[in-house]
Coordinates of C-alpha atoms in Angstrom, one line a residue:
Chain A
X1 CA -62.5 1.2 6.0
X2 CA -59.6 3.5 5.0
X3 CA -58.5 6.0 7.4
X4 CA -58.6 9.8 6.7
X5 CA -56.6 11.8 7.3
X6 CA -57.2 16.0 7.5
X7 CA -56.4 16.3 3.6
X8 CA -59.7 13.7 2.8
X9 CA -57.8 10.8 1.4
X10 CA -55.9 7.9 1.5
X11 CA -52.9 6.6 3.0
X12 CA -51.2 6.8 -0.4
X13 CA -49.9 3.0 -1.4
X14 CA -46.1 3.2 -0.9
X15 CA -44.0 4.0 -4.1
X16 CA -40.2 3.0 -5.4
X17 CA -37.8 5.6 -4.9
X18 CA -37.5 8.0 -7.4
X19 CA -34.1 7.5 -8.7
X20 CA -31.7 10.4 -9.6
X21 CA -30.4 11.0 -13.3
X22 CA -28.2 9.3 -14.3
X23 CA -24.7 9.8 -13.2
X24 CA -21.6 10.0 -15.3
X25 CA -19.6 6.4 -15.6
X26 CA -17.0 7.0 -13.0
X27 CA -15.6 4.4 -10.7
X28 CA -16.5 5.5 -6.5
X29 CA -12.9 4.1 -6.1
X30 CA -10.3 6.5 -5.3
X31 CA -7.2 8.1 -7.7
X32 CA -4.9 4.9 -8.2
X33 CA -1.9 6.4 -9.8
X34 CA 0.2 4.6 -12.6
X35 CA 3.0 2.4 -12.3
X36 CA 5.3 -0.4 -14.0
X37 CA 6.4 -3.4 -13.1
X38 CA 9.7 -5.0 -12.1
X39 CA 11.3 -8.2 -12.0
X40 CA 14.2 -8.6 -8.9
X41 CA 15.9 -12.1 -9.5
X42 CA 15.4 -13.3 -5.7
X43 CA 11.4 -12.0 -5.9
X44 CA 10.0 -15.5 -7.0
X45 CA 6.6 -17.1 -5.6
X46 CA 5.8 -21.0 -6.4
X47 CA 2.2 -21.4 -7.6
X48 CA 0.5 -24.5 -8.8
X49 CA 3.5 -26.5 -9.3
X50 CA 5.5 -24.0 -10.8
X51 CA 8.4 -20.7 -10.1
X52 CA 6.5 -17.3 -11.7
X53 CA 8.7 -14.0 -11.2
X54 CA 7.0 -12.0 -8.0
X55 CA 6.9 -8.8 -10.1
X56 CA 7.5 -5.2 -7.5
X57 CA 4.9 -2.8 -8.8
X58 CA 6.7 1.0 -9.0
X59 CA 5.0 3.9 -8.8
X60 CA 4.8 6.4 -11.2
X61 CA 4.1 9.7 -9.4
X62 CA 6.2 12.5 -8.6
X63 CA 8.0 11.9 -5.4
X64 CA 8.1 8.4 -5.3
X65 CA 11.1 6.2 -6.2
X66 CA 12.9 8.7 -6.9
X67 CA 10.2 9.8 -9.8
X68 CA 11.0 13.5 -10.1
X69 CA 8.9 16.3 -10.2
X70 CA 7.8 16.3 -13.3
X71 CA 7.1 13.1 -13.6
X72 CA 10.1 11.9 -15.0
X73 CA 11.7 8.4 -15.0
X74 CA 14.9 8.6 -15.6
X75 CA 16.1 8.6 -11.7
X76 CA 13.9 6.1 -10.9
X77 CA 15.1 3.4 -13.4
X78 CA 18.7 4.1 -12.2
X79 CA 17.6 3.4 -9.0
X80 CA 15.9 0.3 -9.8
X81 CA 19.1 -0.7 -11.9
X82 CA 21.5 0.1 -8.6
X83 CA 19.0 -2.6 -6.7
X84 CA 19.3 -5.3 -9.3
X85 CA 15.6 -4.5 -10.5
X86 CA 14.4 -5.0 -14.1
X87 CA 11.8 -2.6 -15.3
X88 CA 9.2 -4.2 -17.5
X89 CA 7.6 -1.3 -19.9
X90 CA 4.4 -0.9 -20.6
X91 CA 4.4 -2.4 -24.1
X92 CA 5.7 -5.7 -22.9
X93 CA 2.9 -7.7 -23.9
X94 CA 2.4 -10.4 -26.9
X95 CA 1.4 -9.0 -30.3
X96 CA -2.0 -10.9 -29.5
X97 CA -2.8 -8.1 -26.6
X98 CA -5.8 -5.7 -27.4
X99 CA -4.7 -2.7 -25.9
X100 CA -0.7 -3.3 -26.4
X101 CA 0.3 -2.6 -22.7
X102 CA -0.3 -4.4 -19.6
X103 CA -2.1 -1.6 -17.6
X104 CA -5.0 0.7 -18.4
X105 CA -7.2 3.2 -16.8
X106 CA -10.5 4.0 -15.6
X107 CA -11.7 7.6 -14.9
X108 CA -12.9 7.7 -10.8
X109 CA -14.0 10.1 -8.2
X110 CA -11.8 12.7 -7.3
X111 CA -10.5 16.1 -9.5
X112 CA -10.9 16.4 -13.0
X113 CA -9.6 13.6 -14.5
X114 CA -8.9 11.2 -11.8
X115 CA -7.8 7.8 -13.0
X116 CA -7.4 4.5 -11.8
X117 CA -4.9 2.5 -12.8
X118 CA -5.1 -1.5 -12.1
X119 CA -3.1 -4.0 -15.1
X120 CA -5.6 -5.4 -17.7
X121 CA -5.8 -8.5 -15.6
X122 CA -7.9 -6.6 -13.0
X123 CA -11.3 -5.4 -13.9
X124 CA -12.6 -2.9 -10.9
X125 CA -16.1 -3.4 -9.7
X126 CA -18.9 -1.5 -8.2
X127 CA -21.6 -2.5 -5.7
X128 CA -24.5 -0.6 -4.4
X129 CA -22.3 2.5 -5.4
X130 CA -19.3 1.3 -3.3
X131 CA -15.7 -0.4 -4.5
X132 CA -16.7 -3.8 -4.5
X133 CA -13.3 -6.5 -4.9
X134 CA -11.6 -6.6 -7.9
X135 CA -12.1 -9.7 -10.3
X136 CA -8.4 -10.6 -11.3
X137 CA -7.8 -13.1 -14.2
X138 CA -5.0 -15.1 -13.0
X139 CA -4.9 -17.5 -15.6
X140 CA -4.1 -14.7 -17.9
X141 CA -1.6 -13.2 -15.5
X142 CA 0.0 -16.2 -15.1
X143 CA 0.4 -16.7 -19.0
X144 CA 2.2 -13.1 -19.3
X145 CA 4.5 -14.6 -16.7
X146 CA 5.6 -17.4 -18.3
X147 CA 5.7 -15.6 -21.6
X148 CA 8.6 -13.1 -20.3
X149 CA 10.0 -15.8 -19.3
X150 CA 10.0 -17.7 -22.4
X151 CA 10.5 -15.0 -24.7
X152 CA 13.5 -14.2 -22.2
X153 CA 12.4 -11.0 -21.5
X154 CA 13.3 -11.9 -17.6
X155 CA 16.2 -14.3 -17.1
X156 CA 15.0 -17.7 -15.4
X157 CA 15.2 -18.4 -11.8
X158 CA 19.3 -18.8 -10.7
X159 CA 20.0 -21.7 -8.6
X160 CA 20.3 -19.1 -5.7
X161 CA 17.2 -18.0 -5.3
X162 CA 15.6 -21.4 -5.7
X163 CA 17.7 -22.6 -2.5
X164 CA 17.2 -19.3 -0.8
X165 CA 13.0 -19.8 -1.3
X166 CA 13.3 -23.6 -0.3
X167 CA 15.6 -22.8 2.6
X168 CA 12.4 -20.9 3.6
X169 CA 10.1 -23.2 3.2
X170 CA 12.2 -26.3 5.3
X171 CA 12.0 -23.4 7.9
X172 CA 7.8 -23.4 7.6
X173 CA 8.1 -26.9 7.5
X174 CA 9.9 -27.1 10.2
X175 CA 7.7 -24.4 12.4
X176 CA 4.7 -26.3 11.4
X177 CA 5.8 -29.7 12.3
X178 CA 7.0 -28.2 15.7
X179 CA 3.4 -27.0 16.4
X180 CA 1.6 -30.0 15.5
X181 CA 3.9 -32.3 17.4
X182 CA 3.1 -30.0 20.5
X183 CA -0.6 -29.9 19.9
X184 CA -0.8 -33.9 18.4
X185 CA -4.9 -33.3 18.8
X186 CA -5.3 -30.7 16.8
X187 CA -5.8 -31.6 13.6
X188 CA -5.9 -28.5 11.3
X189 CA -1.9 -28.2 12.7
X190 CA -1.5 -32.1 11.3
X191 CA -3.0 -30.5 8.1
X192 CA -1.0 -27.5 7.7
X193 CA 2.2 -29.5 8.7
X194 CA 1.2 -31.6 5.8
X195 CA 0.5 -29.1 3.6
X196 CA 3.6 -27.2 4.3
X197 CA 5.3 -30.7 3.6
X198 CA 3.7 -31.2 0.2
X199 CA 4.8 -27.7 -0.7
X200 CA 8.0 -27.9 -0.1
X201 CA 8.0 -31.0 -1.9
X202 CA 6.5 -29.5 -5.0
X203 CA 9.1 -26.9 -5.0
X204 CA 11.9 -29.1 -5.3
X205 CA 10.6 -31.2 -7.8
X206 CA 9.3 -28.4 -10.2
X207 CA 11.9 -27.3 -12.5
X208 CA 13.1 -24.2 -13.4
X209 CA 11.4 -24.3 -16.9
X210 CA 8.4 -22.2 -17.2
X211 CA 5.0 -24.6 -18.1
X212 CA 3.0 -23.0 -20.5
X213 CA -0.8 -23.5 -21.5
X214 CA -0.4 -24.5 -24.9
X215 CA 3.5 -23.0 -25.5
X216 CA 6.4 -26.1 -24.6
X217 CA 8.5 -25.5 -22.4
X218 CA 11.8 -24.2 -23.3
X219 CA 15.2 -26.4 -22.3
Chain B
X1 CA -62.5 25.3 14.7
X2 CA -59.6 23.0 12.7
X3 CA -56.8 21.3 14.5
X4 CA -52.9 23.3 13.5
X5 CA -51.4 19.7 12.5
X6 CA -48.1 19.0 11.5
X7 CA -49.5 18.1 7.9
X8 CA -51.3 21.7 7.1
X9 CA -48.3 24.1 8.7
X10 CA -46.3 24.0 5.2
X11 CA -45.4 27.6 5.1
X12 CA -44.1 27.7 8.9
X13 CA -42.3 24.8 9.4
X14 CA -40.0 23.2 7.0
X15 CA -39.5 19.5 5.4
X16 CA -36.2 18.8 7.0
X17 CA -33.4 20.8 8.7
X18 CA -30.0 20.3 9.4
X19 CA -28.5 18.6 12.3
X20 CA -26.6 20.7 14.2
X21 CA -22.8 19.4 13.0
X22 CA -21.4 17.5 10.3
X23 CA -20.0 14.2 10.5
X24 CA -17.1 12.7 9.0
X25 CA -18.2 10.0 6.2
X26 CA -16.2 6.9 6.8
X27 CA -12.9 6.8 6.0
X28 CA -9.1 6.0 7.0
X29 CA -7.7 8.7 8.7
X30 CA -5.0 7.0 10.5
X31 CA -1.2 8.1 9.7
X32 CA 1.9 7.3 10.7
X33 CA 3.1 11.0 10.4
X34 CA 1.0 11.8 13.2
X35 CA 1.9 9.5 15.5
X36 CA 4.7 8.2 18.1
X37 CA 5.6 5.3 15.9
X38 CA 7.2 8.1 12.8
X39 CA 10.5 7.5 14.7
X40 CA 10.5 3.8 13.2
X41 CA 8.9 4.1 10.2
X42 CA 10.8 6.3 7.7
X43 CA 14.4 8.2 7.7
X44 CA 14.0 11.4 7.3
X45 CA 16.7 12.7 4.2
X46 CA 16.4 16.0 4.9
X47 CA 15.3 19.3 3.6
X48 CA 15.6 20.4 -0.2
X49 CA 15.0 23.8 0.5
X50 CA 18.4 25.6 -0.9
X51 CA 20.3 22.8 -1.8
X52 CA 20.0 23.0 -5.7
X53 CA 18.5 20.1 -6.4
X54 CA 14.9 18.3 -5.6
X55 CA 16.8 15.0 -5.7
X56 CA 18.3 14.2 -2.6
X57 CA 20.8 11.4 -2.5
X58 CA 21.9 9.7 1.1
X59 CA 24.9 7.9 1.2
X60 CA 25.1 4.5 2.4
X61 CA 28.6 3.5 3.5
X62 CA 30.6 0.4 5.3
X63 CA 31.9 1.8 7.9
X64 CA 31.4 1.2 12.2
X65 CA 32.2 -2.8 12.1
X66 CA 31.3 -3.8 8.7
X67 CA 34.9 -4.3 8.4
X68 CA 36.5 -6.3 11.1
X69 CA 40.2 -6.1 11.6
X70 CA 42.2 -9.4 10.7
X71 CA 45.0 -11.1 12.3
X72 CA 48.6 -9.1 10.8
X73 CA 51.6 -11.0 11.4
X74 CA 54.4 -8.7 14.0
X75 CA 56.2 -7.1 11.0
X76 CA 54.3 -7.8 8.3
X77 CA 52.8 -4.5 6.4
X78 CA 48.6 -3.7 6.4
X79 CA 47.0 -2.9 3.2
X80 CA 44.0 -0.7 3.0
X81 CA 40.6 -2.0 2.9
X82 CA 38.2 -0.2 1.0
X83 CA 35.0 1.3 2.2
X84 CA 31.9 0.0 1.0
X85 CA 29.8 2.8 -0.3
X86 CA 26.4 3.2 -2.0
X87 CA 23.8 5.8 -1.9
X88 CA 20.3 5.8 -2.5
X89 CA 18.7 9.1 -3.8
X90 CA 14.8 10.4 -3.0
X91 CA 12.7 13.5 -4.9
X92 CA 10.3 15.5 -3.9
X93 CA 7.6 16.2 -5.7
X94 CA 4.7 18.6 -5.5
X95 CA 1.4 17.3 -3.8
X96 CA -1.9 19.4 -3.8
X97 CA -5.8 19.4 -3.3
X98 CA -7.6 22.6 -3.7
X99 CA -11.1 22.9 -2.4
X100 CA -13.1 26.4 -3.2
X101 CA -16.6 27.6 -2.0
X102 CA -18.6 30.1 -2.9
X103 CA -19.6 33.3 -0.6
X104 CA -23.3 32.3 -0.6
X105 CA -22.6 28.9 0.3
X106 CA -20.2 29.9 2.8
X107 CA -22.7 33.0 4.3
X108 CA -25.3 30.0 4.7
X109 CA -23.3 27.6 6.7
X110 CA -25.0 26.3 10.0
X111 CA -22.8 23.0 10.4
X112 CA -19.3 24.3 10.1
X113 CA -18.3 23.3 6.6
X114 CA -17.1 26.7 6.0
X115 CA -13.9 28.4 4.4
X116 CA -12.6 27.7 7.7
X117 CA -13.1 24.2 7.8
X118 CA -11.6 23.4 4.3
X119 CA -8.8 25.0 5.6
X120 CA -8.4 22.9 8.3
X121 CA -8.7 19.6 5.9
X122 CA -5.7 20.4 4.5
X123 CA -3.7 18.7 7.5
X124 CA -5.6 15.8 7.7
X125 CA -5.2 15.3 3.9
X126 CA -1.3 15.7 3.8
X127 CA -0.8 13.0 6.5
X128 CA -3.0 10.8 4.6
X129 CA -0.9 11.9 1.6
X130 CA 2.2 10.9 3.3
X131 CA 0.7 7.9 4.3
X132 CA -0.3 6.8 0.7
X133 CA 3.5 7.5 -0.6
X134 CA 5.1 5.7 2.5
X135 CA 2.6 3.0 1.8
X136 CA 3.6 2.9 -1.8
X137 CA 6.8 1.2 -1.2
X138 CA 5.7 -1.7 0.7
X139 CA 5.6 -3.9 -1.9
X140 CA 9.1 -3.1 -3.1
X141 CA 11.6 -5.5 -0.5
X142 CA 12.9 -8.0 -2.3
X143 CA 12.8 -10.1 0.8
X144 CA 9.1 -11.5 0.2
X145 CA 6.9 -13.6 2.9
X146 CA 3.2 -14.9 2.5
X147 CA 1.8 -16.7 -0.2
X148 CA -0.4 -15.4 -3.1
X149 CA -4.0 -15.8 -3.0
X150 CA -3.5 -17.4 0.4
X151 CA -5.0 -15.9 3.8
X152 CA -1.9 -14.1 6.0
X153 CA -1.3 -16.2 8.8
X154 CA 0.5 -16.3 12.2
X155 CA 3.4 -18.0 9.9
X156 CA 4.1 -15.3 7.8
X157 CA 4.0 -12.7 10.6
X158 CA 6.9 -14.8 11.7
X159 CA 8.5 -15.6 8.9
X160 CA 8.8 -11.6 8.3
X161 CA 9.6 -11.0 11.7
X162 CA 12.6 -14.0 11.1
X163 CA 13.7 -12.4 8.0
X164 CA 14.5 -9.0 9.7
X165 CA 16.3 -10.9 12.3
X166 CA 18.6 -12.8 9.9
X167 CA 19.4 -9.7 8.2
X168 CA 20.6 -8.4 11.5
X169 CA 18.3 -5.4 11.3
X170 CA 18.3 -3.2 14.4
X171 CA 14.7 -3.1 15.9
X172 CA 12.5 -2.3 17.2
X173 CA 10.6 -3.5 14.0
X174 CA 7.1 -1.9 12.5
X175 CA 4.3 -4.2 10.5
X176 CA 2.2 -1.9 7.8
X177 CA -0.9 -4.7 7.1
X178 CA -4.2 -3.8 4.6
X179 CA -6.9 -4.5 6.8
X180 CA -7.9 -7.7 5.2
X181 CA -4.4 -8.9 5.9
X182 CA -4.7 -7.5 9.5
X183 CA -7.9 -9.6 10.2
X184 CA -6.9 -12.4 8.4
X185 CA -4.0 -13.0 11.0
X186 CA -6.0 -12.2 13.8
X187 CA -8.4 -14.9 12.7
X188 CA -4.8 -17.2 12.1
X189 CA -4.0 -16.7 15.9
X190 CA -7.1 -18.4 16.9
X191 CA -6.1 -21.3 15.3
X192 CA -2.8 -21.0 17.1
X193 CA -2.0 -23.7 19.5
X194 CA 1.1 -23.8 22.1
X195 CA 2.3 -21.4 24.5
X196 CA 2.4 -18.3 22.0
X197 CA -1.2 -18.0 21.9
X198 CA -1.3 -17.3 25.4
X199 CA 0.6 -14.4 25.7
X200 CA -0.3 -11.0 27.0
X201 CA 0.0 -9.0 23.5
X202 CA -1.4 -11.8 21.3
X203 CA -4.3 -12.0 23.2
X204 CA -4.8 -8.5 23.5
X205 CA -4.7 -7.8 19.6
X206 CA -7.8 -9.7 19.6
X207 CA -9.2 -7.4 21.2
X208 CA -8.6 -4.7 18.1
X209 CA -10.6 -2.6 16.0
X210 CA -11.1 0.4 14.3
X211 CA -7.6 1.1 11.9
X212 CA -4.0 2.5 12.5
X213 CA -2.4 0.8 15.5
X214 CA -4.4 -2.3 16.0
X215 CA -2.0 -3.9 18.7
X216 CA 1.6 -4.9 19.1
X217 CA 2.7 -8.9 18.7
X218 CA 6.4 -10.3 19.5
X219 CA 7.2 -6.4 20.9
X220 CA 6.0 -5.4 16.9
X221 CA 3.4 -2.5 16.5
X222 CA 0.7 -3.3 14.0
X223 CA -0.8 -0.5 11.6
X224 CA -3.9 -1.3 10.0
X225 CA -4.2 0.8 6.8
X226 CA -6.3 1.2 3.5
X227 CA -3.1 2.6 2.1
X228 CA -1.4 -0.6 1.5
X229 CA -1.6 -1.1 -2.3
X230 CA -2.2 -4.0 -4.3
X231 CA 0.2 -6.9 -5.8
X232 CA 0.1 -9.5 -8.2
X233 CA -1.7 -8.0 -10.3
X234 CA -4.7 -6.7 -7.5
X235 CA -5.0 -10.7 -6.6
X236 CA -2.6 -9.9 -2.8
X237 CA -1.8 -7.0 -0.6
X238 CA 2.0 -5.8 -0.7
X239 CA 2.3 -5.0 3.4
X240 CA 5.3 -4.9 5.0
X241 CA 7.6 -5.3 8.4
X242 CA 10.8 -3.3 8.5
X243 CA 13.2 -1.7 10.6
X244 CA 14.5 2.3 10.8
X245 CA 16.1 3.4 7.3
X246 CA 14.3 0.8 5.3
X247 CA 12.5 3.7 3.8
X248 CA 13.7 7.5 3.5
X249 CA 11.6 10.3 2.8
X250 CA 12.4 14.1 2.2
X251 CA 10.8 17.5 2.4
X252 CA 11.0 21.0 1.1
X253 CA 10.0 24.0 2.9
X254 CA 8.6 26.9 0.9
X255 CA 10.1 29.8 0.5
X256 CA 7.7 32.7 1.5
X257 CA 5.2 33.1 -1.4
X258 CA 5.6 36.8 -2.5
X259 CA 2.7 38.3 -3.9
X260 CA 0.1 36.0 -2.6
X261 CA -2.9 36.3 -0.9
X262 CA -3.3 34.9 2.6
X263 CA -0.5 32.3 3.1
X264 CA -1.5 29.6 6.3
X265 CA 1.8 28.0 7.2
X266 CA 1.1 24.4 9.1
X267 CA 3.5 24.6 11.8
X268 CA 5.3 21.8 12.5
X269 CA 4.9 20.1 8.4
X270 CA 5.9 21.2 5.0
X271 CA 2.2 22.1 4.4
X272 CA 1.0 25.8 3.3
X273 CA -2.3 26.6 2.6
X274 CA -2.6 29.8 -0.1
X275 CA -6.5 31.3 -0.2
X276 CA -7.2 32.6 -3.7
X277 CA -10.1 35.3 -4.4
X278 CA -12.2 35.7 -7.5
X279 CA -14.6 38.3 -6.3
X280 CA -16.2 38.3 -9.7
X281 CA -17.3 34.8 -9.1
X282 CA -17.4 35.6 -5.2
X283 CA -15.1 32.2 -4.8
X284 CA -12.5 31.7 -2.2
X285 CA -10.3 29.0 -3.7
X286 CA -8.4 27.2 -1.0
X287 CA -5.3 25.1 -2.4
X288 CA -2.9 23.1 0.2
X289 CA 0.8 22.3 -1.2
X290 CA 4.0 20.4 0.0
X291 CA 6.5 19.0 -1.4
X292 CA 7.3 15.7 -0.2
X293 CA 9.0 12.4 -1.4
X294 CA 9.6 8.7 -0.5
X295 CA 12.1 6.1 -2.0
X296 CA 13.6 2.8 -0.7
X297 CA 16.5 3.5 1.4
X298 CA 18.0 0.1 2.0
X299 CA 16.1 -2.9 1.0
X300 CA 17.5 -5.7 3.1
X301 CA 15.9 -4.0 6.5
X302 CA 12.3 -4.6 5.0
X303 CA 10.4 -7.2 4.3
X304 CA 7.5 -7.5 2.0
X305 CA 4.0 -9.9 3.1
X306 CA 2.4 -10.7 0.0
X307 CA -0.9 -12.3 0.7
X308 CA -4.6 -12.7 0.1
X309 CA -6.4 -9.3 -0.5

């Protein structure tokens, strides 16, 4: 028998929460300002079997890198020049790209007209109201790589820097190998010292030449 | 005669009432400008306040050993040796939030959220204003350790820490680490084997939480912080280790604001805090300015980790 209560009726069944309207389409993640992208000919990171260019991301806001005031570039690419930087513009993308740059915006929380600003590679995501991890397309990141460096819009990898990276990595090797011959039991250090091994193996085998889905490689 | 329940008292007692403070949604309030560790994180340029210019440029020159003499023979005649020079040059540039509230909101307030308290947020939203531009630059070194798309381990900590050393950079050093990267190392030392995991410092790190200064390895202070943007492309975290003058940063002190309203100087910062009226909107708008700046000051005492966001 239902209780009663002092208003004569039920326990009312429970209901789903009534949801507010709708709210406007902005992301909950914070003002990311704009910024380019930079090549520096020792900035290279091996992936998969091949060199890619570790591109520096630069700021675009007033008051950093030498951005002035106004928001104006000019200082800043000198100083990127005076560090042996390369500044990729915005544009620097194959004919085939939709939006014809390589960044792009969303509007987020924060004053009027707050943006965030990720490359078109990154796509920002939202869970239970709350910045959820971004889902980056590295394949197609990779491919704009390999496509500045084919279409020679950033010089291939000097001799140099490939020494300086695997003069590094004889160094992890080397740390690694230390470890696991003090700790023979443990065998995720056997693994790493392998893995360390088969990387730096890979690095000197790959060549400088940038491998392309579907585009040969240049000589 | 019927019982005065809860249920039935709708016009005396109300459906819910405020607690009796705010608190502080959850966020990262941690900078370096408030804290001990400024001394080794950024040069401080100087002040732009009546030098003509917002740009300031600091000179970087070969001099105090970076020439060493050479062996002369008795009567044999010297030539000069040039000084090395190079500069490196830093803006300021304006950086603001306003806030305003109403006087019937403000009359209401029971909690403290109050003209005086957006006032008061002002400080707390410069230093995490300067944190975000100091931050910015992490990424920037060309000297890169870690691995994209690949956990930060005990490795890279050294490898950045062995990079600073090479370079002959003067410690004591500083690691800035994105939380993810900070816990993904503390998880790498638990895999550690030998006599480094058993020191004091690593084993008290393990202990961490919360952000900011998590714990110091190898004699190194480790920041935690939001503020450490992404790289490649959002798939890593550009954090960094460096030693003094890796970065510079500059400042520029207002001149007294003629014809304001109330002007709040933040002693001690570059912050002012100018209260606007619009009595026929009975709003008190509260804006905070400074005029800060960061830029790289010499890129061979930092060192970028690029890892696994």
């Amino acid at each position: 028998m239902p209780v009663e209560f002092n208003g004569g009726g039920q326990i009312p069944a429970p209901q789903a929460p009534q949801m507010g309207p709708a709210q406007e389409s902005r992301l909950p993640h914070g003002v990311r300002p704009p910024f380019v992208l930079a090549h520096h000919p020792v900035r290279w990171m091996f992936v998969d079997g091949e060199w890619l260019p570790d591109l520096v991301p630069i700021t675009i806001e007033p008051g950093i890198s030498a951005v002035d005031k106004a928001g104006d570039t000019t200082l800043m690419l000198v100083e990127s020049q005076k560090r042996g930087r390369i500044v990729l513009p915005w544009e620097l993308v194959p004919p085939s790209t939709p939006s014809g740059k390589y960044i792009r915006a969303y509007p987020c929380t924060g004053p009027r007209g707050a943006l965030y600003h990720c490359t078109i590679w990154e796509e920002p995501r939202v869970l239970a109201g709350r910045p959820a991890p971004d889902r980056v397309d590295q394949d197609g990141y990779r491919a704009w790589l390999r496509w500045l460096i084919a279409e020679r819009h950033i010089p291939a990898m000097q001799e140099e820097a490939r020494l300086l990276h695997l003069g590094n990595q004889e160094a992890r090797v080397a740390r690694a190998t230390a470890k696991a011959e003090l700790q023979p039991t443990l065998s995720h250090l056997q693994e790493r010292q392998e893995a360390e091994k088969k990387s730096l193996e890979a690095m000197k085998a790959a060549s400088e030449a940038p491998k392309g889905k579907g585009r040969e490689a240049r000589s | 005669m019927a019982n005065f329940l809860y249920s039935g008292a709708g016009d005396v007692r109300l459906a819910e009432v405020l607690a009796a403070e705010y608190q502080l949604i959850l966020a990262d309030r941690f900078s370096i400008l408030m804290d001990p560790l400024m001394s080794r994180a950024a040069f401080y340029a100087g002040n732009a306040r009546g030098k003509g210019s917002t740009a300031l440029k600091t000179p970087l020159v070969g001099l105090s050993g970076y020439n060493r003499m050479g062996a002369v023979a008795e009567n044999a005649s010297t030539t000069p040796t040039s000084v090395a020079d190079s500069s490196a040059t830093v803006t300021i540039g304006r950086q603001a939030i306003e806030r305003g509230i109403s006087d019937i909101n403000d009359l209401v307030d029971s909690i403290g959220l109050n003209v005086e308290a957006l006032i008061r947020d002002g400080l707390m939203a410069y230093a995490m204003r300067w944190m975000e531009m100091f931050c910015a630059l992490l990424p920037g070194f060309s000297s890169v350790v870690g691995t994209t798309n690949t956990d930060m381990s005990a490795d890279d900590f050294f490898s950045a820490q062995f990079t600073l050393i090479q370079n002959v950079v003067p410690g004591p050093y500083l690691c800035v680490l994105y939380p993810v990267q900070a816990t993904d190392f503390l998880n790498s030392i638990r895999a550690e084997g030998g006599p480094w995991k058993e020191r004091e410092d690593v084993q008290t790190i393990l202990g961490a939480s919360g952000n900011g200064l998590i714990g110091m390895v190898n004699n190194i202070p480790i920041v935690s912080s939001q503020m450490v943007p992404t790289m490649t492309a959002g798939a890593d975290s550009g954090g960094g280790m460096f030693g003094a003058r890796a970065i510079q940063w500059a400042s520029g002190t207002p001149a007294p604001v003629r014809g304001a309203g109330e002007v709040i100087y933040q002693a001690g910062t570059v912050l002012y805090t100018e209260l606007e009226r619009d009595a026929s909107a009975t709003l008190t708008k509260i804006v905070h300015n400074a005029h800060i700046g960061f830029a790289e000051l010499e890129d061979l005492r930092g060192c970028t980790i690029r890892t696994d966001r």
